[in-house]
Coordinates of C-alpha atoms and ligand atoms in Angstrom, one line a residue:
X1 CA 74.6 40.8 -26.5
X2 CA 77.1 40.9 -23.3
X3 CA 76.0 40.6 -20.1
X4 CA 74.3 43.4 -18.6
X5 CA 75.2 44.0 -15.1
X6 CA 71.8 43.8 -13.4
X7 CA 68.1 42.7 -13.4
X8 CA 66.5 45.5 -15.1
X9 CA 64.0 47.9 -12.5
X10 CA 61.6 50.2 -14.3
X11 CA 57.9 50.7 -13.5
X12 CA 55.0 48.9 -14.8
X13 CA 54.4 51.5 -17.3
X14 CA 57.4 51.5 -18.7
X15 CA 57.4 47.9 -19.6
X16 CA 55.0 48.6 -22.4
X17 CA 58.0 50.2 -24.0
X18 CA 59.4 46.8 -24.3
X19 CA 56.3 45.7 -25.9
X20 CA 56.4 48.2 -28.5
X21 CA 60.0 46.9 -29.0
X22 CA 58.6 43.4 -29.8
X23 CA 56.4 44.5 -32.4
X24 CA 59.7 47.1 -34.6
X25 CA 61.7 43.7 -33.8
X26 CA 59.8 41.8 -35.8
X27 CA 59.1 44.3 -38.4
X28 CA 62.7 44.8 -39.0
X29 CA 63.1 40.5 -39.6
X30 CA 60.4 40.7 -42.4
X31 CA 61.9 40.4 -46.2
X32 CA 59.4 43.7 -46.7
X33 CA 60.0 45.7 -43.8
X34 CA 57.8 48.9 -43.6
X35 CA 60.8 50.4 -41.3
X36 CA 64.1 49.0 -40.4
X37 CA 65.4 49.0 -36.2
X38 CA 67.6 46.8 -35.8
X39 CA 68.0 48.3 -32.2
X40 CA 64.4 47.1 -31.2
X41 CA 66.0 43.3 -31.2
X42 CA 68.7 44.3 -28.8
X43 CA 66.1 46.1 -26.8
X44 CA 64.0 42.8 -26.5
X45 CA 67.0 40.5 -26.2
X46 CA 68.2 42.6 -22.9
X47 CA 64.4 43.1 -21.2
X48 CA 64.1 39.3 -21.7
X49 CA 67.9 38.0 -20.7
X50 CA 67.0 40.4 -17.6
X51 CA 63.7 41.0 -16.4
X52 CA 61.1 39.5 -15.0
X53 CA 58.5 40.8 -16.7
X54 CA 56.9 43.1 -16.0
X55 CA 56.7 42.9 -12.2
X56 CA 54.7 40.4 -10.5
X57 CA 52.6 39.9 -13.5
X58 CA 53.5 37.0 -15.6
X59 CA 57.1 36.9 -14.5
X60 CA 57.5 33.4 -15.1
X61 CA 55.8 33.2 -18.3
X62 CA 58.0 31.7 -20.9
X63 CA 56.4 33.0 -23.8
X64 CA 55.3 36.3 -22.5
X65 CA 57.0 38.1 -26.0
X66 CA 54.4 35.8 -28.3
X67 CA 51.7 37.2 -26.2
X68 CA 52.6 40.9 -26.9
X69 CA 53.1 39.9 -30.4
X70 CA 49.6 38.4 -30.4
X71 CA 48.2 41.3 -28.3
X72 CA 49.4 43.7 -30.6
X73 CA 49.6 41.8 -34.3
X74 CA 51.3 44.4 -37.1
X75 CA 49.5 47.6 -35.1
X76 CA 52.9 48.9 -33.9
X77 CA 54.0 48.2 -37.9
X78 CA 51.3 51.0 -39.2
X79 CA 51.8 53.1 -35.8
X80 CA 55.6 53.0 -36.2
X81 CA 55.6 53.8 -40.5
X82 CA 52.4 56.7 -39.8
X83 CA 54.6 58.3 -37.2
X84 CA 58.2 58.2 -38.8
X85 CA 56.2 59.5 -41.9
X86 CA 54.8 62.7 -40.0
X87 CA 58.5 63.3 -38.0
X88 CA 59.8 63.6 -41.8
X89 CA 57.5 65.7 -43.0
X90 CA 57.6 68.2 -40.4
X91 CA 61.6 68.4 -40.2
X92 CA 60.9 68.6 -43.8
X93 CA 59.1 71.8 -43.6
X94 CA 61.2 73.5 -41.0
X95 CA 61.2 72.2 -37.3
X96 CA 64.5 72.0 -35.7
X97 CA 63.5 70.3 -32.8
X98 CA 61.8 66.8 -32.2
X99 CA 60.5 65.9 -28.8
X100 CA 59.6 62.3 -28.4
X101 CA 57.1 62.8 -25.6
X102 CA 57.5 59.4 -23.8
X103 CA 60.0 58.0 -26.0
X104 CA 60.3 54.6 -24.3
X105 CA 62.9 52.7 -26.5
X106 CA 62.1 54.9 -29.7
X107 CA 65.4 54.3 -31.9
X108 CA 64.0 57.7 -34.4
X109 CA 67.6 59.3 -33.2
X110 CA 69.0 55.8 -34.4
X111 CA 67.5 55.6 -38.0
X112 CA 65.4 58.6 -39.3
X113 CA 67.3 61.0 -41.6
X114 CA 66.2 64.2 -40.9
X115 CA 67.5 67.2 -42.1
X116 CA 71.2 68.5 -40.7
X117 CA 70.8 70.3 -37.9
X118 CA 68.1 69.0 -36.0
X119 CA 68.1 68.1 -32.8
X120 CA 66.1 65.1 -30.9
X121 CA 64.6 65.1 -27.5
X122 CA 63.6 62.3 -25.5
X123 CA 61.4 62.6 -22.7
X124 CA 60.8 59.5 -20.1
X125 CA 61.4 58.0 -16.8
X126 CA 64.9 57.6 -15.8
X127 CA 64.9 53.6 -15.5
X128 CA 64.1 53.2 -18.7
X129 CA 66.0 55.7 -20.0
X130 CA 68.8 53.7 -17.9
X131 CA 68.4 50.5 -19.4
X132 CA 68.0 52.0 -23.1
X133 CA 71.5 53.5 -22.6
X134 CA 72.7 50.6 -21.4
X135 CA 71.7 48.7 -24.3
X136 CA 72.5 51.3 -27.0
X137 CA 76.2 51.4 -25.8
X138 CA 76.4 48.0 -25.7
X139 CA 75.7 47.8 -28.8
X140 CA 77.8 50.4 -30.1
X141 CA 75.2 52.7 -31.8
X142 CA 75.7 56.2 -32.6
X143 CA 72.9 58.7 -33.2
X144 CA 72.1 60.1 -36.7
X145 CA 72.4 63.6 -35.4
X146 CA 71.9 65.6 -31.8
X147 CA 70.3 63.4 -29.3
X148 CA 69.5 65.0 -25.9
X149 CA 67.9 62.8 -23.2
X150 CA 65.8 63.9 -20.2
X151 CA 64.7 62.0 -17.2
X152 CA 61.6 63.5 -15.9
X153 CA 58.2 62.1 -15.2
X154 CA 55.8 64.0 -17.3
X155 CA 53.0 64.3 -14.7
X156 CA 55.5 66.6 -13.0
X157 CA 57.5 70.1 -14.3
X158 CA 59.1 68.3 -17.2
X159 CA 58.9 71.8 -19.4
X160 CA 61.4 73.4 -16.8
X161 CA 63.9 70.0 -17.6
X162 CA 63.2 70.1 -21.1
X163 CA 64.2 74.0 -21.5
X164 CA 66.8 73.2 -19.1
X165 CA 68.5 70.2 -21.1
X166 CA 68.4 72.9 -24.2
X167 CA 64.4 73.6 -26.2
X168 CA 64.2 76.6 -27.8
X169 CA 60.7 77.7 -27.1
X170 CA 61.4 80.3 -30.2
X171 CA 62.1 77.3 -32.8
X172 CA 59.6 75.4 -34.4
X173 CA 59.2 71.6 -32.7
X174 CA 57.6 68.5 -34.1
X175 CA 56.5 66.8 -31.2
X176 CA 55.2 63.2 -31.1
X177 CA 53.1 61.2 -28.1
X178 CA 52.7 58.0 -29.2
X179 CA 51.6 54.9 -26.7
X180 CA 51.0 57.6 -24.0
X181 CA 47.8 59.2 -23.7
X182 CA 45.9 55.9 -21.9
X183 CA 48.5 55.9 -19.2
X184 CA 47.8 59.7 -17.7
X185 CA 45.0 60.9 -16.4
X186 CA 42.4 63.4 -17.9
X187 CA 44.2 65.9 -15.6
X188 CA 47.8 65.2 -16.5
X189 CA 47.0 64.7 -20.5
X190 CA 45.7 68.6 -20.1
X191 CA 48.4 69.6 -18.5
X192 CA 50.7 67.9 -21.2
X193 CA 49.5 69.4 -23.9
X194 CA 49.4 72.5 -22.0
X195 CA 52.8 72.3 -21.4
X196 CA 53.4 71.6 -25.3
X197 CA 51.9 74.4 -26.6
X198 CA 53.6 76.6 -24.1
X199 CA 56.6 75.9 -25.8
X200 CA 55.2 75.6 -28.8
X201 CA 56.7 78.6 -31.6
X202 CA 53.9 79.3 -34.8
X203 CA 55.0 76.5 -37.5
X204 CA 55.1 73.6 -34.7
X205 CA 53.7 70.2 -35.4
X206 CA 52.2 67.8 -33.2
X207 CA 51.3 64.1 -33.6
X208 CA 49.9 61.6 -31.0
X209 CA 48.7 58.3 -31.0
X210 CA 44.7 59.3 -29.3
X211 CA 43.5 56.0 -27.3
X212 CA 40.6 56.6 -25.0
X213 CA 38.4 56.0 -22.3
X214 CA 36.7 53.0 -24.5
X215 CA 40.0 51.1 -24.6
X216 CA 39.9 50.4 -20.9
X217 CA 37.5 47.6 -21.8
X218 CA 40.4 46.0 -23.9
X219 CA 42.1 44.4 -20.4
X220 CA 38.6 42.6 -20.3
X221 CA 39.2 41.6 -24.2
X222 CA 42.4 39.9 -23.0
X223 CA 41.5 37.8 -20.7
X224 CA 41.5 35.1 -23.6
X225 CA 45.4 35.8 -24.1
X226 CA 46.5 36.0 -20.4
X227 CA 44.8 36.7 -17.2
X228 CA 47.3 38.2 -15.3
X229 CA 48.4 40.2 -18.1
X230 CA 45.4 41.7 -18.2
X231 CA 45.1 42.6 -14.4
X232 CA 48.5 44.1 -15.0
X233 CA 47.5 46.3 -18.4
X234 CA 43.7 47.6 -16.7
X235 CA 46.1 49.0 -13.7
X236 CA 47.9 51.0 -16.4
X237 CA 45.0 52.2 -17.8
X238 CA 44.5 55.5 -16.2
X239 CA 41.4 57.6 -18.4
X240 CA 43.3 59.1 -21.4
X241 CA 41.8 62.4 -22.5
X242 CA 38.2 61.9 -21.8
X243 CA 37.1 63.6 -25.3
X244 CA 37.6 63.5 -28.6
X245 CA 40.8 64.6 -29.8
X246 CA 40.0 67.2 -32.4
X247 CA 38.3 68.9 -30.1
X248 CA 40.7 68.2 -27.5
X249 CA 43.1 69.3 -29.6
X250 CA 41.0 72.4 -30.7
X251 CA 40.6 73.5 -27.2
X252 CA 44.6 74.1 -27.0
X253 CA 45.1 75.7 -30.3
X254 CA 46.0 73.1 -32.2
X255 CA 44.3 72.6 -35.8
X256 CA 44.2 68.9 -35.7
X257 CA 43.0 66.1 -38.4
X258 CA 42.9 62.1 -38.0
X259 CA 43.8 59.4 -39.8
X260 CA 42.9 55.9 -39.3
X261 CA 45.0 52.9 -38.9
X262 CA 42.8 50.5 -40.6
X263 CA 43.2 52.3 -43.9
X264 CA 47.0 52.6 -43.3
X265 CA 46.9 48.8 -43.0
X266 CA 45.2 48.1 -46.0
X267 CA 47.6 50.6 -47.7
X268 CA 50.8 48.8 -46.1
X269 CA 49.7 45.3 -46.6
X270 CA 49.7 44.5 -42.7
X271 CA 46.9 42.7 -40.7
X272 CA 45.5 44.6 -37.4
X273 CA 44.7 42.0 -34.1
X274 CA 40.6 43.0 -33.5
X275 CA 42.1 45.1 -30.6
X276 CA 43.0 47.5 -33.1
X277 CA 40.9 47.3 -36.0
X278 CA 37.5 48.4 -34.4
X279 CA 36.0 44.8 -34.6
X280 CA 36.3 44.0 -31.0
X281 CA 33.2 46.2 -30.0
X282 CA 35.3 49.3 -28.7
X283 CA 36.7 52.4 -30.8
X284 CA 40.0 51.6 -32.3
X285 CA 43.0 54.1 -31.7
X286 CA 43.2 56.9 -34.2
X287 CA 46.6 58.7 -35.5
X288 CA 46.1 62.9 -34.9
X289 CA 48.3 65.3 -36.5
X290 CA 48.3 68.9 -35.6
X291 CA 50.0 72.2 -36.0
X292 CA 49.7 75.4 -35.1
Ligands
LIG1 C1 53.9 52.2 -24.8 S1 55.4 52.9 -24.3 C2 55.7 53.9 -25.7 C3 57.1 54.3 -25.9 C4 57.4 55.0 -27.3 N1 56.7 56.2 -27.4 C5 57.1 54.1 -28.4 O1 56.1 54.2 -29.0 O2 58.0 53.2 -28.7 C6 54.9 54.1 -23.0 C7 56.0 54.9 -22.5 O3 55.4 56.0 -21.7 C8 56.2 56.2 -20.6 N2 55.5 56.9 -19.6 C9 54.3 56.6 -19.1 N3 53.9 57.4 -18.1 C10 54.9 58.3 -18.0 C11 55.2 59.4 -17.1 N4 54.3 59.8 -16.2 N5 56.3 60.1 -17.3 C12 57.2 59.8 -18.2 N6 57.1 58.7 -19.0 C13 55.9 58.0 -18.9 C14 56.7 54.8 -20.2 O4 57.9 54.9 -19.4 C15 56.9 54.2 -21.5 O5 58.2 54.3 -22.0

């Protein structure tokens, strides 16, 4: 990896991208990877040549990646395979278009083959976005197919920018939120999925990764691990959706089912941290796919 020109700005939030990042780098090193990313190293390599991280929190933490790791065991394994999975399926059986809601330093455009002709979306806040590009032409990758980038913040009019940079409303999208809900409000999750079914054509699909209200005792769970880190996650935290997502879901026309990470881990041979596998006295996240 060169040297990147500066120390890398994004907002707390967007840090957690990073994290996520950890967790596909060191899938992709196993000898029995579920998934390979070879861009989620570079990603890590360049946030950890260049950031403090994240801001103020355990800047000067040397080991600050073995904590995520250990925060977030093979989790983002199962998340990652469950989600690349559902994309494939529903470009499979006819969307077009795939909007990674949030797509933090998602490498889908990178890896995935999906069908000819369809296009990839990625939603997020510019910094990130910034420091993704930076990285991705650094290292010289090309995407698989159409990629089409747009800065926005999604608590704002980010349907406008997203019809804007090119959505058909008329074509079928798979969307995906995964490792968003927690960070918006009750309000702002409504008016996401608002906005998603507004431009949402019959023969859509939608998958998210549901976390709620529960999980904002984990901060407390990881006091053990680091103490700042965990001031630094319960700020994050900001209410999720506030009920439960198939009735959520329901309530904006979307016929939704869950599936359960646990099983996926037992069916993938990978081992959940107790934040994630329901034995740390909270619900654990559940994978929701819907269509409509
Ligand atoms: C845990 S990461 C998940 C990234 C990606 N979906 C993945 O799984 O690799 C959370 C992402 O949500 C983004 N995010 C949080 N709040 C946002 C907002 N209001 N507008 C746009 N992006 C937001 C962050 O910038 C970050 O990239």
């Amino acid at each position: 990896m060169g040297a990147m020109a500066a120390r890398v700005e994004m907002a707390d939030v967007s840090w957690t991208a990073l994290g996520v990042a950890v967790g596909r780098a060191a899938e992709d090193a196993r000898p029995d990877p579920l998934f390979h990313d070879p861009l989620a190293a570079a990603f890590v390599a360049a946030g950890e040549a260049h950031a403090p991280f994240p801001s103020g929190a355990a800047a000067d933490s040397p080991d600050i990646w073995q904590q995520m790791q250990v925060l977030m065991g093979e989790y983002v394994s199962v998340r990652t395979k469950f989600f690349d999975d559902y994309l494939l399926a529903a470009t499979a059986a006819g969307c077009r278009q795939v909007v990674l809601v949030a797509a933090g330093l998602d490498a889908r455009a990178y890896r995935l083959d999906f069908p000819a002709g369809v296009r990839v979306f990625e939603l997020d806040m510019p910094p990130v976005l910034r420091f993704k590009q930076q990285v991705i032409d650094e290292v010289g990758a090309q995407p698989r197919g159409e990629r089409i980038v747009v800065a926005t913040d999604l608590r704002e009019d980010w349907p406008t920018a997203l019809q804007a940079a090119g959505l058909d409303p008329a074509v079928p999208t798979a969307w995906l939120a995964e490792g968003l809900i927690p960070y918006l409000s009750p309000a702002d999750n409504d008016r996401l999925i608002s906005g998603i079914t507004g431009l949402s054509a019959p023969g859509s699909h939608l998958s998210v990764e549901y976390i709620d209200a529960d999980f904002a005792k984990v901060p407390d769970l990881m006091r053990d691990v680091d103490p700042e880190m965990t001031n630094w996650f319960a700020d994050l935290w900001k209410g999720g959706v506030g009920n439960d997502p198939v009735s959520w879901l329901a309530d904006h026309e979307w016929l939704a089912r869950t599936a359960d990470p646990a099983e996926l881990s037992r069916r993938h041979h990978r081992d959940l941290a107790p934040l994630f596998a329901g034995t740390a006295g909270f619900t654990p996240p559940q994978f929701i796919t819907a269509q409509r």
